[in-house]
Structure formats: structure tokens, C-alpha cells
Amino acid sequence: AQKVTQAQTEISVVEKEDVTLDCVYETRDTTYYLFWYKQPPSGELVFLIRRNSFDEQNEISGRYSWNFQKSTSSFNFTITASQVVDSAVYFCALTPSNDYKLSFGAGTTVTVRA
Amino acid sequence: DGGITQSPKYLFRKEGQNVTLSCEQNLNHDAMYWYRQDPGQGLRLIYYSQIVNDFQKGDIAEGYSVSREKKESFPLTVTSAQKNPTAFYLCASSIGESIEQYFGPGTRLTVT
């Protein structure tokens, strides 16, 4: 069974502050994939990143960066110099290799104040 | 534009009535999914379909039914047997397994 824990329910920051979202997962599979999604107030989930369990390189995309640490079963997400448009619910998710089913965390609500 | 459409955005029904939520995709994806989202919770998988004319139960299939007669369409019926049907329903699709899923805008169902 897979489990994804996002311990932070809500985070509130002032614009231009950095914000880090924690994601801890549990799985017995040796090969698996991790994802981050953004859900803005409109409700539609937007795919941000997919990372496989063999690739522990950190990734940066613009103001977004991801830190994958297999040793601690964590896949944390940092928004640098946050903007009001970053206000959303962010979900971390996990799926084993060769599986269709995604297990989602409960989500972290990020509010960026101007 | 390629994407996933769900209609309607808001749906209201009386208790005891079945209701069908629409999901259509023109991404040529083989797999499609239905999720339920309750306030303050993550998404829970209701049903998924890997290919036309085939579908599997997810974690919370009781009280729901689906069909997959066409690659583009995966309608979800919320039956009167579903005890707490009021929720936000999201449809998604993907090329295959272990790959990112793309989501529709969702349907907010309210049953009173």
C-alpha cells in the first residue's frame, strides 16, 4: 500500500518570500514515481513535475525547485520569491511502476499575500 | 485545443436520484479516471479505465458506476446508493500507467 503525507495543512507568506512544501511517502515498491500538482481556486489540477525513484537529482524550473531524498522518503517542493498567483492547493502524489493508481496526499494550501 | 471537458460545472440533485457526470477528452489518451475530492482532503480514486470497454474499481467505488464505450468518453453515474454524494468530482486521463494524469475542470455536485 502507498501512503503520502503532507503534514502542512496551510502556509501563509508575504509576496517574495520563499515557501517549502513537505511531502513524505511510504511504499514497499522499489520503483515508483512521484508527482506534484497545483490546484488553483478554479479547481482544475495542473501537473507540475514527475520524478522516478531512480533519479535523485534535484530539479529547478523557473521559481520552482524540487528536492528528492530517497533516504528520508521525501520529495519537497520550494517556491522561490513567491507571487500572489502561486496561491493554490498543492498536492504530492505517488504511484508504483506499471500501475495506474495515484495516491494523493491531503494537500497544502498556500496563500501568498501582497 | 486539446484537453478534458467536464460538464456541467455545478450540478444539483435531490436525494434518491441518480445523476450522470460527463467527461470527454480529445488527447487520444488510453486511460481515464474519476476522482472525488472532499473539503480539506486529497483526491480519492473512484474508477479508472485502461482501455475501451474495460474499467476497474478504485478505492471508493461503492455507489458509483461507469462505462467506457468510446475512447474519448468516460461518464460517471452517482447512484442513489452513494451515501454522501455531495463532493467535487474530477476526471483525468493519461497516455498510460505511471505517467502524469491530466485533469478536467471538475463538476461540483450538491445533493439535498
mmCIF file of C-alpha atoms in Angstrom:
data_model
loop_
_atom_site.group_PDB
_atom_site.id
_atom_site.type_symbol
_atom_site.label_atom_id
_atom_site.label_comp_id
_atom_site.label_asym_id
_atom_site.label_seq_id
_atom_site.Cartn_x
_atom_site.Cartn_y
_atom_site.Cartn_z
ATOM 1 C CA ALA A 1 0.000 0.000 0.000
ATOM 2 C CA GLN A 2 1.147 3.517 -0.726
ATOM 3 C CA LYS A 3 0.820 6.490 1.575
ATOM 4 C CA VAL A 4 1.618 10.153 1.035
ATOM 5 C CA THR A 5 1.752 12.594 3.943
ATOM 6 C CA GLN A 6 1.686 16.350 3.606
ATOM 7 C CA ALA A 7 1.902 17.466 7.201
ATOM 8 C CA GLN A 8 1.454 21.170 6.484
ATOM 9 C CA THR A 9 -2.224 21.952 6.095
ATOM 10 C CA GLU A 10 -1.839 25.663 5.375
ATOM 11 C CA ILE A 11 1.054 28.021 4.771
ATOM 12 C CA SER A 12 0.720 31.792 4.540
ATOM 13 C CA VAL A 13 3.556 34.001 3.294
ATOM 14 C CA VAL A 14 4.094 37.521 2.086
ATOM 15 C CA GLU A 15 4.936 38.029 -1.554
ATOM 16 C CA LYS A 16 8.607 37.431 -2.425
ATOM 17 C CA GLU A 17 9.162 35.065 0.491
ATOM 18 C CA ASP A 18 10.291 31.518 -0.253
ATOM 19 C CA VAL A 19 7.990 28.683 0.734
ATOM 20 C CA THR A 20 8.796 24.982 1.075
ATOM 21 C CA LEU A 21 6.136 22.284 0.985
ATOM 22 C CA ASP A 22 6.950 18.969 2.607
ATOM 23 C CA CYS A 23 5.974 15.583 1.202
ATOM 24 C CA VAL A 24 6.814 12.268 2.865
ATOM 25 C CA TYR A 25 5.801 8.963 1.339
ATOM 26 C CA GLU A 26 5.645 5.271 2.181
ATOM 27 C CA THR A 27 5.884 2.456 -0.327
ATOM 28 C CA ARG A 28 7.203 -1.101 -0.492
ATOM 29 C CA ASP A 29 7.923 -0.818 -4.196
ATOM 30 C CA THR A 30 11.498 -0.314 -5.344
ATOM 31 C CA THR A 31 10.425 1.509 -8.483
ATOM 32 C CA TYR A 32 7.871 4.254 -8.233
ATOM 33 C CA TYR A 33 7.013 7.726 -9.435
ATOM 34 C CA LEU A 34 6.340 10.923 -7.520
ATOM 35 C CA PHE A 35 4.318 13.897 -8.688
ATOM 36 C CA TRP A 36 3.379 17.401 -7.671
ATOM 37 C CA TYR A 37 0.149 19.057 -8.777
ATOM 38 C CA LYS A 38 -1.199 22.570 -8.273
ATOM 39 C CA GLN A 39 -4.914 23.231 -7.750
ATOM 40 C CA PRO A 40 -5.758 26.936 -8.143
ATOM 41 C CA PRO A 41 -9.124 28.290 -6.975
ATOM 42 C CA SER A 42 -10.669 27.328 -10.331
ATOM 43 C CA GLY A 43 -10.401 23.696 -9.220
ATOM 44 C CA GLU A 44 -8.541 22.064 -12.095
ATOM 45 C CA LEU A 45 -5.363 20.217 -11.108
ATOM 46 C CA VAL A 46 -2.278 21.297 -13.018
ATOM 47 C CA PHE A 47 0.617 18.878 -13.405
ATOM 48 C CA LEU A 48 3.955 20.308 -12.237
ATOM 49 C CA ILE A 49 6.521 17.507 -12.137
ATOM 50 C CA ARG A 50 7.041 13.738 -12.331
ATOM 51 C CA ARG A 51 10.131 12.090 -10.844
ATOM 52 C CA ASN A 52 11.083 8.423 -10.861
ATOM 53 C CA SER A 53 12.640 6.719 -7.849
ATOM 54 C CA PHE A 54 15.996 6.197 -9.556
ATOM 55 C CA ASP A 55 16.543 9.853 -10.285
ATOM 56 C CA GLU A 56 17.557 11.717 -7.135
ATOM 57 C CA GLN A 57 18.816 14.796 -8.880
ATOM 58 C CA ASN A 58 17.206 17.971 -7.702
ATOM 59 C CA GLU A 59 15.266 19.836 -10.332
ATOM 60 C CA ILE A 60 14.681 23.518 -10.924
ATOM 61 C CA SER A 61 12.092 25.030 -13.210
ATOM 62 C CA GLY A 62 11.946 28.799 -13.014
ATOM 63 C CA ARG A 63 10.921 29.705 -9.460
ATOM 64 C CA TYR A 64 10.053 26.085 -8.643
ATOM 65 C CA SER A 65 12.519 23.529 -7.323
ATOM 66 C CA TRP A 66 12.203 20.005 -6.035
ATOM 67 C CA ASN A 67 14.381 18.111 -3.568
ATOM 68 C CA PHE A 68 14.027 14.317 -3.737
ATOM 69 C CA GLN A 69 15.718 12.362 -0.933
ATOM 70 C CA LYS A 70 15.153 8.639 -1.099
ATOM 71 C CA SER A 71 16.931 8.079 2.230
ATOM 72 C CA THR A 72 14.236 10.050 4.053
ATOM 73 C CA SER A 73 11.380 9.194 1.644
ATOM 74 C CA SER A 74 10.771 12.847 0.972
ATOM 75 C CA PHE A 75 10.020 14.882 -2.125
ATOM 76 C CA ASN A 76 9.855 18.524 -1.069
ATOM 77 C CA PHE A 77 8.831 21.443 -3.240
ATOM 78 C CA THR A 78 10.106 25.023 -2.923
ATOM 79 C CA ILE A 79 8.655 28.139 -4.480
ATOM 80 C CA THR A 80 11.237 30.906 -4.586
ATOM 81 C CA ALA A 81 10.189 34.552 -4.466
ATOM 82 C CA SER A 82 6.518 33.665 -4.164
ATOM 83 C CA GLN A 83 3.851 35.595 -6.042
ATOM 84 C CA VAL A 84 0.137 36.041 -5.437
ATOM 85 C CA VAL A 85 -0.547 33.763 -8.426
ATOM 86 C CA ASP A 86 1.139 30.934 -6.521
ATOM 87 C CA SER A 87 -1.808 30.856 -4.111
ATOM 88 C CA ALA A 88 -3.308 27.390 -4.520
ATOM 89 C CA VAL A 89 -3.555 23.947 -3.008
ATOM 90 C CA TYR A 90 -0.539 21.789 -3.817
ATOM 91 C CA PHE A 91 -0.726 18.004 -3.876
ATOM 92 C CA CYS A 92 2.022 15.441 -3.763
ATOM 93 C CA ALA A 93 1.211 12.024 -5.263
ATOM 94 C CA LEU A 94 2.808 8.605 -5.684
ATOM 95 C CA THR A 95 2.333 5.609 -7.987
ATOM 96 C CA PRO A 96 4.251 2.343 -8.273
ATOM 97 C CA SER A 97 5.838 1.450 -11.559
ATOM 98 C CA ASN A 98 3.443 -0.197 -14.023
ATOM 99 C CA ASP A 99 0.388 0.992 -12.112
ATOM 100 C CA TYR A 100 -2.411 3.375 -12.959
ATOM 101 C CA LYS A 101 -3.436 4.327 -9.450
ATOM 102 C CA LEU A 102 -2.175 7.582 -7.952
ATOM 103 C CA SER A 103 -2.147 8.019 -4.174
ATOM 104 C CA PHE A 104 -2.532 11.651 -3.203
ATOM 105 C CA GLY A 105 -1.568 13.493 -0.061
ATOM 106 C CA ALA A 106 -4.161 15.681 1.636
ATOM 107 C CA GLY A 107 -2.699 18.819 0.088
ATOM 108 C CA THR A 108 -1.137 22.023 1.414
ATOM 109 C CA THR A 109 -2.961 25.313 0.945
ATOM 110 C CA VAL A 110 -0.533 28.118 0.127
ATOM 111 C CA THR A 111 -1.690 31.700 0.488
ATOM 112 C CA VAL A 112 0.598 34.441 -0.789
ATOM 113 C CA ARG A 113 -0.329 37.908 0.468
ATOM 114 C CA ALA A 114 0.587 41.032 -1.472
ATOM 115 C CA ASP B 1 -7.412 22.885 -28.211
ATOM 116 C CA GLY B 2 -6.630 19.510 -26.683
ATOM 117 C CA GLY B 3 -7.967 18.839 -23.249
ATOM 118 C CA ILE B 4 -10.560 17.360 -20.967
ATOM 119 C CA THR B 5 -14.045 18.745 -20.619
ATOM 120 C CA GLN B 6 -16.454 18.080 -17.803
ATOM 121 C CA SER B 7 -19.995 19.281 -17.741
ATOM 122 C CA PRO B 8 -21.766 20.818 -16.064
ATOM 123 C CA LYS B 9 -19.565 22.842 -13.686
ATOM 124 C CA TYR B 10 -22.262 22.785 -10.988
ATOM 125 C CA LEU B 11 -24.967 20.156 -10.568
ATOM 126 C CA PHE B 12 -27.810 19.992 -8.094
ATOM 127 C CA ARG B 13 -29.915 16.914 -7.422
ATOM 128 C CA LYS B 14 -32.464 15.690 -4.952
ATOM 129 C CA GLU B 15 -31.619 12.764 -2.735
ATOM 130 C CA GLY B 16 -32.635 9.428 -4.245
ATOM 131 C CA GLN B 17 -31.959 10.444 -7.844
ATOM 132 C CA ASN B 18 -29.210 9.018 -9.993
ATOM 133 C CA VAL B 19 -27.054 11.572 -11.769
ATOM 134 C CA THR B 20 -24.514 11.190 -14.578
ATOM 135 C CA LEU B 21 -21.401 13.347 -14.845
ATOM 136 C CA SER B 22 -19.865 13.820 -18.247
ATOM 137 C CA CYS B 23 -16.150 13.565 -19.106
ATOM 138 C CA GLU B 24 -14.746 13.894 -22.606
ATOM 139 C CA GLN B 25 -11.111 14.064 -23.751
ATOM 140 C CA ASN B 26 -9.544 14.754 -27.134
ATOM 141 C CA LEU B 27 -5.964 13.990 -26.078
ATOM 142 C CA ASN B 28 -6.105 10.479 -27.573
ATOM 143 C CA HIS B 29 -5.258 9.069 -24.134
ATOM 144 C CA ASP B 30 -5.984 5.417 -23.465
ATOM 145 C CA ALA B 31 -6.538 5.701 -19.711
ATOM 146 C CA MET B 32 -9.215 7.708 -17.926
ATOM 147 C CA TYR B 33 -10.010 8.210 -14.254
ATOM 148 C CA TRP B 34 -12.626 9.550 -11.868
ATOM 149 C CA TYR B 35 -11.696 11.092 -8.535
ATOM 150 C CA ARG B 36 -13.687 12.500 -5.691
ATOM 151 C CA GLN B 37 -12.443 15.437 -3.607
ATOM 152 C CA ASP B 38 -13.961 16.436 -0.278
ATOM 153 C CA PRO B 39 -13.094 19.694 1.532
ATOM 154 C CA GLY B 40 -9.623 19.611 3.063
ATOM 155 C CA GLN B 41 -8.862 16.186 1.649
ATOM 156 C CA GLY B 42 -6.837 14.789 -1.162
ATOM 157 C CA LEU B 43 -8.265 13.052 -4.191
ATOM 158 C CA ARG B 44 -9.677 9.573 -3.885
ATOM 159 C CA LEU B 45 -9.948 7.271 -6.896
ATOM 160 C CA ILE B 46 -13.440 6.055 -7.761
ATOM 161 C CA TYR B 47 -12.929 4.157 -11.033
ATOM 162 C CA TYR B 48 -10.376 4.001 -13.787
ATOM 163 C CA SER B 49 -10.277 2.611 -17.281
ATOM 164 C CA GLN B 50 -7.138 1.482 -19.062
ATOM 165 C CA ILE B 51 -8.813 0.886 -22.387
ATOM 166 C CA VAL B 52 -12.190 0.986 -24.105
ATOM 167 C CA ASN B 53 -14.781 -1.479 -22.749
ATOM 168 C CA ASP B 54 -12.718 -2.153 -19.631
ATOM 169 C CA PHE B 55 -12.647 -0.469 -16.221
ATOM 170 C CA GLN B 56 -11.582 -1.211 -12.656
ATOM 171 C CA LYS B 57 -12.805 -0.119 -9.245
ATOM 172 C CA GLY B 58 -10.721 2.347 -7.336
ATOM 173 C CA ASP B 59 -10.668 2.875 -3.584
ATOM 174 C CA ILE B 60 -14.229 4.190 -3.191
ATOM 175 C CA ALA B 61 -16.327 2.633 -5.984
ATOM 176 C CA GLU B 62 -19.395 1.808 -3.897
ATOM 177 C CA GLY B 63 -22.442 3.761 -5.059
ATOM 178 C CA TYR B 64 -20.877 4.702 -8.397
ATOM 179 C CA SER B 65 -20.911 3.189 -11.885
ATOM 180 C CA VAL B 66 -19.054 3.959 -15.115
ATOM 181 C CA SER B 67 -18.934 2.946 -18.751
ATOM 182 C CA ARG B 68 -16.237 3.242 -21.403
ATOM 183 C CA GLU B 69 -17.827 2.675 -24.786
ATOM 184 C CA LYS B 70 -15.647 5.207 -26.574
ATOM 185 C CA LYS B 71 -12.011 6.164 -26.089
ATOM 186 C CA GLU B 72 -12.971 9.821 -25.678
ATOM 187 C CA SER B 73 -15.717 9.418 -23.108
ATOM 188 C CA PHE B 74 -15.886 8.105 -19.540
ATOM 189 C CA PRO B 75 -19.182 9.075 -17.874
ATOM 190 C CA LEU B 76 -19.695 8.562 -14.142
ATOM 191 C CA THR B 77 -23.101 7.800 -12.633
ATOM 192 C CA VAL B 78 -23.635 8.652 -8.992
ATOM 193 C CA THR B 79 -26.390 6.336 -7.851
ATOM 194 C CA SER B 80 -28.852 6.731 -5.019
ATOM 195 C CA ALA B 81 -26.838 4.088 -3.163
ATOM 196 C CA GLN B 82 -23.975 6.543 -2.635
ATOM 197 C CA LYS B 83 -24.470 7.723 0.944
ATOM 198 C CA ASN B 84 -22.636 11.047 0.754
ATOM 199 C CA PRO B 85 -22.625 12.121 -2.905
ATOM 200 C CA THR B 86 -22.056 15.852 -2.362
ATOM 201 C CA ALA B 87 -18.457 16.476 -3.453
ATOM 202 C CA PHE B 88 -16.192 17.845 -6.168
ATOM 203 C CA TYR B 89 -15.646 15.289 -8.940
ATOM 204 C CA LEU B 90 -12.581 15.371 -11.145
ATOM 205 C CA CYS B 91 -11.980 13.427 -14.325
ATOM 206 C CA ALA B 92 -8.472 12.772 -15.625
ATOM 207 C CA SER B 93 -6.704 10.978 -18.448
ATOM 208 C CA SER B 94 -3.211 9.699 -19.209
ATOM 209 C CA ILE B 95 -1.295 8.059 -22.018
ATOM 210 C CA GLY B 96 -0.606 5.020 -19.887
ATOM 211 C CA GLU B 97 0.469 3.782 -16.460
ATOM 212 C CA SER B 98 2.885 5.533 -14.085
ATOM 213 C CA ILE B 99 2.626 8.677 -16.165
ATOM 214 C CA GLU B 100 1.227 12.074 -15.339
ATOM 215 C CA GLN B 101 -2.527 12.444 -15.465
ATOM 216 C CA TYR B 102 -4.222 15.494 -16.927
ATOM 217 C CA PHE B 103 -7.330 16.781 -15.243
ATOM 218 C CA GLY B 104 -10.576 18.372 -16.302
ATOM 219 C CA PRO B 105 -12.095 21.425 -14.595
ATOM 220 C CA GLY B 106 -14.313 19.328 -12.323
ATOM 221 C CA THR B 107 -18.014 19.122 -11.507
ATOM 222 C CA ARG B 108 -19.320 20.227 -8.132
ATOM 223 C CA LEU B 109 -22.277 18.030 -7.218
ATOM 224 C CA THR B 110 -24.683 19.018 -4.474
ATOM 225 C CA VAL B 111 -27.344 16.568 -3.354
ATOM 226 C CA THR B 112 -30.042 17.752 -0.956
#
